Structure formats: structure tokens, C-alpha cells
């Protein structure tokens, strides 16, 4: 218990100190890691909690965090550079490879639930498009998991406290819009939450005697709950975005949910492969309510 508490304190202090140091370094060096949004904002400061997590989060979970963090940092560094002759960006390719590696390598340690652990990257990525949203998501969901595990067992699950501490140490400047996590930050926290969800599902699976099946279902439900939370937190921004950019008139909460779950570059890339250049019009009221207008919106249509 003393070692676990020490790690939590180190995570909080380490993340706070590294955040200030990395913010200063990126501000001085500039490049792709510095954006002129809000008068100048260093990106990829999520490198601070990433370093804390790979050092203090217990193995084998930290292996998966390291894999996705490295792939995401490459994305942060190369920016929106497209592969010559293709619509795909180098950053998207790096992230895609990282997600596949998390699924494949994670399978040997955690089984099929590693797929869901990797998919947690998507909603956290969308959450990070608004100051403080990704931090709020991590803090809320990790706190719920902490209370849930304490309700099921008397054992303190320190990895949750380490993730919370790393996020809280980083968060103050993010809430003020002075820094941005970047892909390395939101991807690392996405996988971290996925690992926590899988652990919670495993505890319930052991209680019920259903094992991997219950673990997978519980993790899936928590992934969807996280998506709902992010859609709620970002609802005002998403409303403006969908109306102004995608011309979805009077978007419903289902549209916000679908944007968080399937939006971004990867989602649009899949739409390009599946829908091609077709335009699909949704008129059914129930489907509109469920967000199918956003789900089938094709930015590559004619």
C-alpha cells in the first residue's frame, strides 16, 4: 500500500512538473508542436502524463500505453502531411499501426477485450478538440471506476489513482486553454481508460463466473458510456460544427454521439471506402433521432 501511494504522489507531482517543462520547451522550439490557436498554444504537452504513465502504470498495461504513445507522437510531429498520391496522412498511418499493435499485442495479455481498449482512442481523440474536455472525461470515468471497484472489493486499485493523478497534475493549463494534449496525450489516456474498464469488467466477470465474455460486454458498455459523456460535454461545440461544416440542420444528441464515436479522419476514411462518393439521405424520424445523418455523412461525396 505504501508503494502504491508513493506512485500516486509521484504521478501527480511528476505530471505537473513535466507539463510546465514540456510546455516551455515546445513554446521555444515551435514547429508542428506549436499552433497559433488562441494566440499561441503548444501541442503534444500530453507527453508529460504519457511519460508518467509508462513509468508508473503497472505492466503489461504500460506496454500498450507506450506503443500507442510513440505512434501518436509521430502523428503530432508530422502533422497533416499526406502520403504522396494518397488521401491518407502519415500521421493517420502511424496511429493506425499503433492501434493495430495495441489490439494484437494486447490480445496475448488481455484477450479479445484488447480490441475495445484500442477503440477507446477514438472518443478521447474527439474529446480533446475542446479545452478541458478530455481531462474532464478521464477524471469522471476514472472516478466512477474507482467507486465501482471499491464497491465490489476492499482492495484499492492503484492504477486508477495513478491515471487520475497524472491527469490532475496535467489538467490546470489545459482547462485554461494554455496547452493542448495532442495525440500522444489523448491516445495514452484513451488506452489507460480502456485498461481500467477491462479490469473493472474482469472483476465483475470473476464474480459472475462468466470470465472473458462479461469482461468484453462491460468494457463495451463503458466505452459507449464514455462516448455519451463526451457528446454531452461537447454538445454546444458539436452543434455548431455539424450545422456549419456538415449542414446537418438541428442536430440531435444522436448526431453528437455518432460524431464522437465515428468522427475524425479515420471515420471519414472508412466512409470513403464503404460509401464511396454516394450521398445518403436519412428521412426516417427514428434514424434521425439516433444520429444516422451524421453516421452516413460522406465528406467525399460529389
CSV table of C-alpha atoms in Angstrom, one decimal:
chain,number,residue,atom,x,y,z
A,1,UNK,CA,0.0,0.0,0.0
A,2,UNK,CA,2.8,2.4,0.8
A,3,UNK,CA,4.5,1.8,-2.6
A,4,UNK,CA,1.2,2.3,-4.4
A,5,UNK,CA,0.5,5.6,-2.6
A,6,UNK,CA,4.1,6.7,-3.4
A,7,UNK,CA,3.5,6.0,-7.1
A,8,UNK,CA,0.3,8.1,-7.0
A,9,UNK,CA,2.1,11.1,-5.4
A,10,UNK,CA,4.9,10.7,-7.9
A,11,UNK,CA,2.4,10.6,-10.7
A,12,UNK,CA,0.7,13.9,-9.5
A,13,UNK,CA,4.0,15.8,-9.0
A,14,UNK,CA,5.8,14.3,-12.0
A,15,UNK,CA,2.9,15.2,-14.4
A,16,UNK,CA,2.6,18.7,-13.0
A,17,UNK,CA,6.3,19.5,-13.2
A,18,UNK,CA,6.8,17.8,-16.6
A,19,UNK,CA,3.8,19.7,-18.0
A,20,UNK,CA,5.4,23.0,-17.2
A,21,UNK,CA,8.9,21.9,-18.6
A,22,UNK,CA,7.5,20.5,-21.8
A,23,UNK,CA,5.2,23.5,-22.4
A,24,UNK,CA,8.3,25.8,-22.2
A,25,UNK,CA,10.4,23.6,-24.5
A,26,UNK,CA,7.7,23.4,-27.2
A,27,UNK,CA,7.0,27.1,-27.0
A,28,UNK,CA,10.6,27.8,-27.6
A,29,UNK,CA,11.2,25.3,-30.4
A,30,UNK,CA,7.9,25.7,-32.2
A,31,UNK,CA,7.4,23.6,-35.3
A,32,UNK,CA,4.5,21.3,-35.7
A,33,UNK,CA,4.1,21.0,-32.0
A,34,UNK,CA,3.2,24.7,-31.7
A,35,UNK,CA,-0.1,26.1,-33.1
A,36,UNK,CA,-1.2,29.8,-33.3
A,37,UNK,CA,-4.6,28.9,-31.9
A,38,UNK,CA,-5.7,31.1,-29.0
A,39,UNK,CA,-2.7,33.4,-29.6
A,40,UNK,CA,-0.2,30.5,-29.5
A,41,UNK,CA,-0.6,27.1,-27.9
A,42,UNK,CA,1.9,24.3,-27.5
A,43,UNK,CA,0.5,20.9,-28.6
A,44,UNK,CA,1.5,17.5,-27.5
A,45,UNK,CA,2.1,18.6,-23.9
A,46,UNK,CA,0.3,15.3,-23.2
A,47,UNK,CA,3.9,13.9,-23.5
A,48,UNK,CA,4.1,14.7,-19.7
A,49,UNK,CA,1.3,12.4,-18.5
A,50,UNK,CA,2.4,9.8,-21.1
A,51,UNK,CA,5.9,9.6,-19.6
A,52,UNK,CA,4.4,9.3,-16.1
A,53,UNK,CA,2.0,6.5,-17.2
A,54,UNK,CA,4.6,4.4,-18.9
A,55,UNK,CA,6.9,4.6,-15.8
A,56,UNK,CA,4.2,4.1,-13.1
A,57,UNK,CA,1.3,2.2,-14.7
A,58,UNK,CA,1.9,-1.5,-14.0
A,59,UNK,CA,2.9,-3.9,-16.8
A,60,UNK,CA,1.7,-5.2,-19.1
A,61,UNK,CA,-0.7,-2.2,-19.4
A,62,UNK,CA,2.2,0.3,-19.7
A,63,UNK,CA,3.5,-1.6,-22.7
A,64,UNK,CA,0.3,-0.8,-24.6
A,65,UNK,CA,0.4,2.8,-23.5
A,66,UNK,CA,4.0,3.1,-24.7
A,67,UNK,CA,3.1,1.6,-28.1
A,68,UNK,CA,0.2,4.0,-28.8
A,69,UNK,CA,2.0,6.9,-27.3
A,70,UNK,CA,5.0,6.5,-29.6
A,71,UNK,CA,2.8,6.1,-32.7
A,72,UNK,CA,0.7,9.1,-31.6
A,73,UNK,CA,3.7,11.3,-31.0
A,74,UNK,CA,4.9,10.6,-34.6
A,75,UNK,CA,1.4,11.8,-35.7
A,76,UNK,CA,1.9,15.0,-33.7
A,77,UNK,CA,5.4,15.6,-35.2
A,78,UNK,CA,4.5,15.1,-38.9
A,79,UNK,CA,1.2,17.0,-38.7
A,80,UNK,CA,-1.3,16.7,-41.6
A,81,UNK,CA,1.3,15.7,-44.2
A,82,UNK,CA,-0.3,13.4,-46.8
A,83,UNK,CA,1.3,10.4,-48.4
A,84,UNK,CA,2.2,11.2,-52.0
A,85,UNK,CA,-0.6,10.1,-54.3
A,86,UNK,CA,-3.0,9.1,-51.5
A,87,UNK,CA,-5.6,10.8,-49.3
A,88,UNK,CA,-4.1,9.1,-46.2
A,89,UNK,CA,-1.8,11.1,-44.0
A,90,UNK,CA,1.4,9.9,-42.5
A,91,UNK,CA,0.1,10.6,-39.0
A,92,UNK,CA,-3.1,8.6,-39.7
A,93,UNK,CA,-1.0,5.7,-40.9
A,94,UNK,CA,1.2,5.9,-37.7
A,95,UNK,CA,-1.9,6.0,-35.5
A,96,UNK,CA,-3.5,3.1,-37.4
A,97,UNK,CA,-0.4,0.9,-37.0
A,98,UNK,CA,-0.3,1.8,-33.3
A,99,UNK,CA,-3.9,0.8,-32.8
A,100,UNK,CA,-3.4,-2.5,-34.6
A,101,UNK,CA,-0.4,-3.2,-32.4
A,102,UNK,CA,-2.3,-2.5,-29.3
A,103,UNK,CA,-5.0,-4.9,-30.4
A,104,UNK,CA,-2.5,-7.6,-31.4
A,105,UNK,CA,0.0,-7.4,-28.6
A,106,UNK,CA,-2.8,-6.7,-26.1
A,107,UNK,CA,-4.6,-9.9,-27.2
A,108,UNK,CA,-1.8,-12.0,-25.7
A,109,UNK,CA,-2.2,-10.3,-22.3
A,110,UNK,CA,-5.9,-9.4,-22.2
A,111,UNK,CA,-7.7,-11.4,-24.8
A,112,UNK,CA,-10.4,-10.1,-27.2
A,113,UNK,CA,-11.1,-7.0,-25.0
A,114,UNK,CA,-7.8,-5.6,-26.3
A,115,UNK,CA,-9.9,-4.5,-29.4
A,116,UNK,CA,-12.0,-2.3,-27.2
A,117,UNK,CA,-9.0,-1.0,-25.3
A,118,UNK,CA,-7.6,0.3,-28.7
A,119,UNK,CA,-11.0,1.7,-29.8
A,120,UNK,CA,-11.1,3.9,-26.7
A,121,UNK,CA,-8.7,6.1,-28.6
A,122,UNK,CA,-11.4,7.5,-30.9
A,123,UNK,CA,-13.7,9.1,-28.3
A,124,UNK,CA,-10.8,10.6,-26.3
A,125,UNK,CA,-9.4,12.0,-29.6
A,126,UNK,CA,-12.6,13.8,-30.3
A,127,UNK,CA,-12.9,15.0,-26.7
A,128,UNK,CA,-9.5,16.7,-27.0
A,129,UNK,CA,-10.8,19.1,-29.6
A,130,UNK,CA,-12.1,21.4,-26.8
A,131,UNK,CA,-10.1,22.7,-23.8
A,132,UNK,CA,-10.5,20.6,-20.7
A,133,UNK,CA,-13.0,18.1,-22.2
A,134,UNK,CA,-10.6,15.1,-22.4
A,135,UNK,CA,-9.4,15.9,-18.8
A,136,UNK,CA,-13.0,16.0,-17.5
A,137,UNK,CA,-13.7,12.7,-19.3
A,138,UNK,CA,-10.7,11.0,-17.8
A,139,UNK,CA,-11.4,12.3,-14.3
A,140,UNK,CA,-15.1,11.5,-14.3
A,141,UNK,CA,-14.8,8.0,-15.8
A,142,UNK,CA,-11.8,7.0,-13.7
A,143,UNK,CA,-13.5,8.3,-10.5
A,144,UNK,CA,-16.6,6.2,-11.3
A,145,UNK,CA,-14.4,3.1,-11.9
A,146,UNK,CA,-12.7,3.8,-8.5
A,147,UNK,CA,-16.0,3.9,-6.7
A,148,UNK,CA,-17.2,0.8,-8.6
A,149,UNK,CA,-14.2,-1.3,-7.7
A,150,UNK,CA,-14.3,-0.2,-4.1
A,151,UNK,CA,-18.0,-1.3,-4.0
A,152,UNK,CA,-17.0,-4.7,-5.3
A,153,UNK,CA,-13.8,-5.3,-3.4
A,154,UNK,CA,-11.9,-3.8,-0.4
A,155,UNK,CA,-8.7,-3.8,-2.5
A,156,UNK,CA,-7.5,-0.3,-3.7
A,157,UNK,CA,-6.8,-0.5,-7.4
A,158,UNK,CA,-3.9,1.9,-7.6
A,159,UNK,CA,-3.6,2.1,-11.5
A,160,UNK,CA,-6.8,4.2,-11.4
A,161,UNK,CA,-5.3,6.6,-8.9
A,162,UNK,CA,-2.1,6.8,-11.0
A,163,UNK,CA,-4.2,7.8,-14.1
A,164,UNK,CA,-6.2,10.3,-12.0
A,165,UNK,CA,-3.1,11.8,-10.5
A,166,UNK,CA,-1.4,12.1,-13.9
A,167,UNK,CA,-4.4,13.8,-15.4
A,168,UNK,CA,-5.0,16.1,-12.5
A,169,UNK,CA,-1.3,17.2,-12.5
A,170,UNK,CA,-1.5,18.0,-16.2
A,171,UNK,CA,-5.1,19.5,-16.3
A,172,UNK,CA,-4.9,23.1,-14.9
A,173,UNK,CA,-3.3,24.6,-18.0
A,174,UNK,CA,-5.4,22.6,-20.3
A,175,UNK,CA,-8.6,23.8,-18.7
A,176,UNK,CA,-7.4,27.4,-19.3
A,177,UNK,CA,-6.7,26.7,-22.9
A,178,UNK,CA,-2.9,27.3,-22.5
A,179,UNK,CA,-1.8,23.9,-23.7
A,180,UNK,CA,-3.1,21.0,-25.8
A,181,UNK,CA,-2.7,17.3,-25.1
A,182,UNK,CA,-2.1,16.4,-28.7
A,183,UNK,CA,-2.5,12.9,-30.0
A,184,UNK,CA,0.1,11.5,-27.6
A,185,UNK,CA,-1.9,12.7,-24.6
A,186,UNK,CA,-5.5,11.7,-25.6
A,187,UNK,CA,-4.4,8.4,-27.1
A,188,UNK,CA,-2.4,7.5,-24.0
A,189,UNK,CA,-5.4,8.4,-21.7
A,190,UNK,CA,-7.7,6.5,-24.1
A,191,UNK,CA,-5.8,3.3,-23.7
A,192,UNK,CA,-5.4,3.9,-20.0
A,193,UNK,CA,-9.1,4.2,-19.5
A,194,UNK,CA,-9.6,1.1,-21.7
A,195,UNK,CA,-7.3,-0.9,-19.4
A,196,UNK,CA,-9.2,0.4,-16.3
A,197,UNK,CA,-12.5,-0.6,-17.9
A,198,UNK,CA,-11.2,-4.0,-18.8
A,199,UNK,CA,-10.0,-4.5,-15.2
A,200,UNK,CA,-13.4,-3.5,-13.8
A,201,UNK,CA,-15.1,-5.9,-16.3
A,202,UNK,CA,-12.7,-8.6,-15.2
A,203,UNK,CA,-13.7,-8.2,-11.6
A,204,UNK,CA,-17.4,-8.5,-12.5
A,205,UNK,CA,-16.6,-11.4,-14.7
A,206,UNK,CA,-14.9,-13.2,-11.9
A,207,UNK,CA,-17.9,-12.6,-9.6
A,208,UNK,CA,-20.3,-14.0,-12.2
A,209,UNK,CA,-18.1,-16.8,-13.3
A,210,UNK,CA,-18.5,-15.8,-17.0
A,211,UNK,CA,-15.0,-14.6,-17.5
A,212,UNK,CA,-13.9,-13.0,-20.8
A,213,UNK,CA,-17.5,-12.7,-22.1
A,214,UNK,CA,-18.6,-10.4,-19.3
A,215,UNK,CA,-15.3,-8.5,-19.3
A,216,UNK,CA,-15.9,-7.7,-23.0
A,217,UNK,CA,-19.5,-6.7,-22.6
A,218,UNK,CA,-18.8,-4.5,-19.5
A,219,UNK,CA,-15.9,-2.8,-21.3
A,220,UNK,CA,-18.0,-2.2,-24.4
A,221,UNK,CA,-20.8,-0.6,-22.3
A,222,UNK,CA,-18.2,1.6,-20.6
A,223,UNK,CA,-16.8,2.7,-24.0
A,224,UNK,CA,-20.3,3.7,-25.1
A,225,UNK,CA,-20.9,5.5,-21.7
A,226,UNK,CA,-17.7,7.4,-22.2
A,227,UNK,CA,-18.9,8.4,-25.7
A,228,UNK,CA,-22.2,9.6,-24.3
A,229,UNK,CA,-20.3,11.7,-21.7
A,230,UNK,CA,-18.1,13.3,-24.3
A,231,UNK,CA,-21.1,14.0,-26.5
A,232,UNK,CA,-22.8,15.8,-23.6
A,233,UNK,CA,-19.7,17.7,-22.6
A,234,UNK,CA,-19.1,18.9,-26.2
A,235,UNK,CA,-22.7,19.3,-27.2
A,236,UNK,CA,-22.6,23.1,-27.9
A,237,UNK,CA,-19.4,22.9,-30.0
A,238,UNK,CA,-20.7,19.8,-31.8
A,239,UNK,CA,-24.0,21.5,-32.6
A,240,UNK,CA,-22.1,24.5,-34.3
A,241,UNK,CA,-19.7,22.1,-36.0
A,242,UNK,CA,-22.4,19.9,-37.5
A,243,UNK,CA,-24.6,22.8,-38.6
A,244,UNK,CA,-21.8,24.9,-40.1
A,245,UNK,CA,-19.5,22.2,-41.6
A,246,UNK,CA,-21.8,19.3,-42.4
A,247,UNK,CA,-25.0,21.3,-42.9
A,248,UNK,CA,-26.9,18.9,-40.6
A,249,UNK,CA,-29.9,21.0,-39.6
A,250,UNK,CA,-31.0,20.9,-35.9
A,251,UNK,CA,-28.7,18.1,-35.0
A,252,UNK,CA,-29.9,15.7,-32.3
A,253,UNK,CA,-27.9,14.2,-29.4
A,254,UNK,CA,-27.6,11.0,-31.6
A,255,UNK,CA,-25.6,13.1,-34.1
A,256,UNK,CA,-23.3,14.2,-31.3
A,257,UNK,CA,-22.9,10.6,-30.2
A,258,UNK,CA,-22.1,9.4,-33.7
A,259,UNK,CA,-19.6,12.2,-34.3
A,260,UNK,CA,-17.7,11.2,-31.1
A,261,UNK,CA,-17.9,7.5,-31.9
A,262,UNK,CA,-17.1,7.6,-35.7
A,263,UNK,CA,-15.9,11.2,-36.5
A,264,UNK,CA,-12.5,12.4,-37.3
A,265,UNK,CA,-10.1,11.4,-40.1
A,266,UNK,CA,-10.3,7.6,-39.5
A,267,UNK,CA,-14.1,7.6,-39.5
A,268,UNK,CA,-14.2,9.6,-42.7
A,269,UNK,CA,-11.7,7.3,-44.3
A,270,UNK,CA,-13.8,4.3,-43.6
A,271,UNK,CA,-16.8,6.2,-45.1
A,272,UNK,CA,-14.8,6.8,-48.2
A,273,UNK,CA,-14.1,3.0,-48.6
A,274,UNK,CA,-17.7,1.9,-47.7
A,275,UNK,CA,-19.9,4.6,-49.1
A,276,UNK,CA,-17.6,5.7,-52.0
A,277,UNK,CA,-18.9,9.1,-53.2
A,278,UNK,CA,-22.5,8.4,-52.6
A,279,UNK,CA,-24.9,10.8,-50.9
A,280,UNK,CA,-27.2,9.0,-48.4
A,281,UNK,CA,-30.3,11.0,-47.3
A,282,UNK,CA,-31.9,10.0,-44.0
A,283,UNK,CA,-35.7,10.9,-43.6
A,284,UNK,CA,-36.8,8.3,-41.1
A,285,UNK,CA,-37.5,10.2,-37.8
A,286,UNK,CA,-36.2,7.4,-35.6
A,287,UNK,CA,-32.9,7.1,-37.6
A,288,UNK,CA,-32.6,10.9,-37.4
A,289,UNK,CA,-33.0,10.8,-33.6
A,290,UNK,CA,-30.4,8.1,-33.4
A,291,UNK,CA,-27.9,10.2,-35.3
A,292,UNK,CA,-27.8,8.3,-38.7
A,293,UNK,CA,-27.5,11.6,-40.5
A,294,UNK,CA,-24.0,12.0,-39.0
A,295,UNK,CA,-23.2,8.4,-39.3
A,296,UNK,CA,-23.7,8.3,-43.1
A,297,UNK,CA,-22.5,11.8,-43.8
A,298,UNK,CA,-19.8,11.5,-46.5
A,299,UNK,CA,-17.4,14.4,-46.8
A,300,UNK,CA,-16.1,12.8,-50.1
A,301,UNK,CA,-19.4,12.9,-51.8
A,302,UNK,CA,-19.9,14.8,-55.0
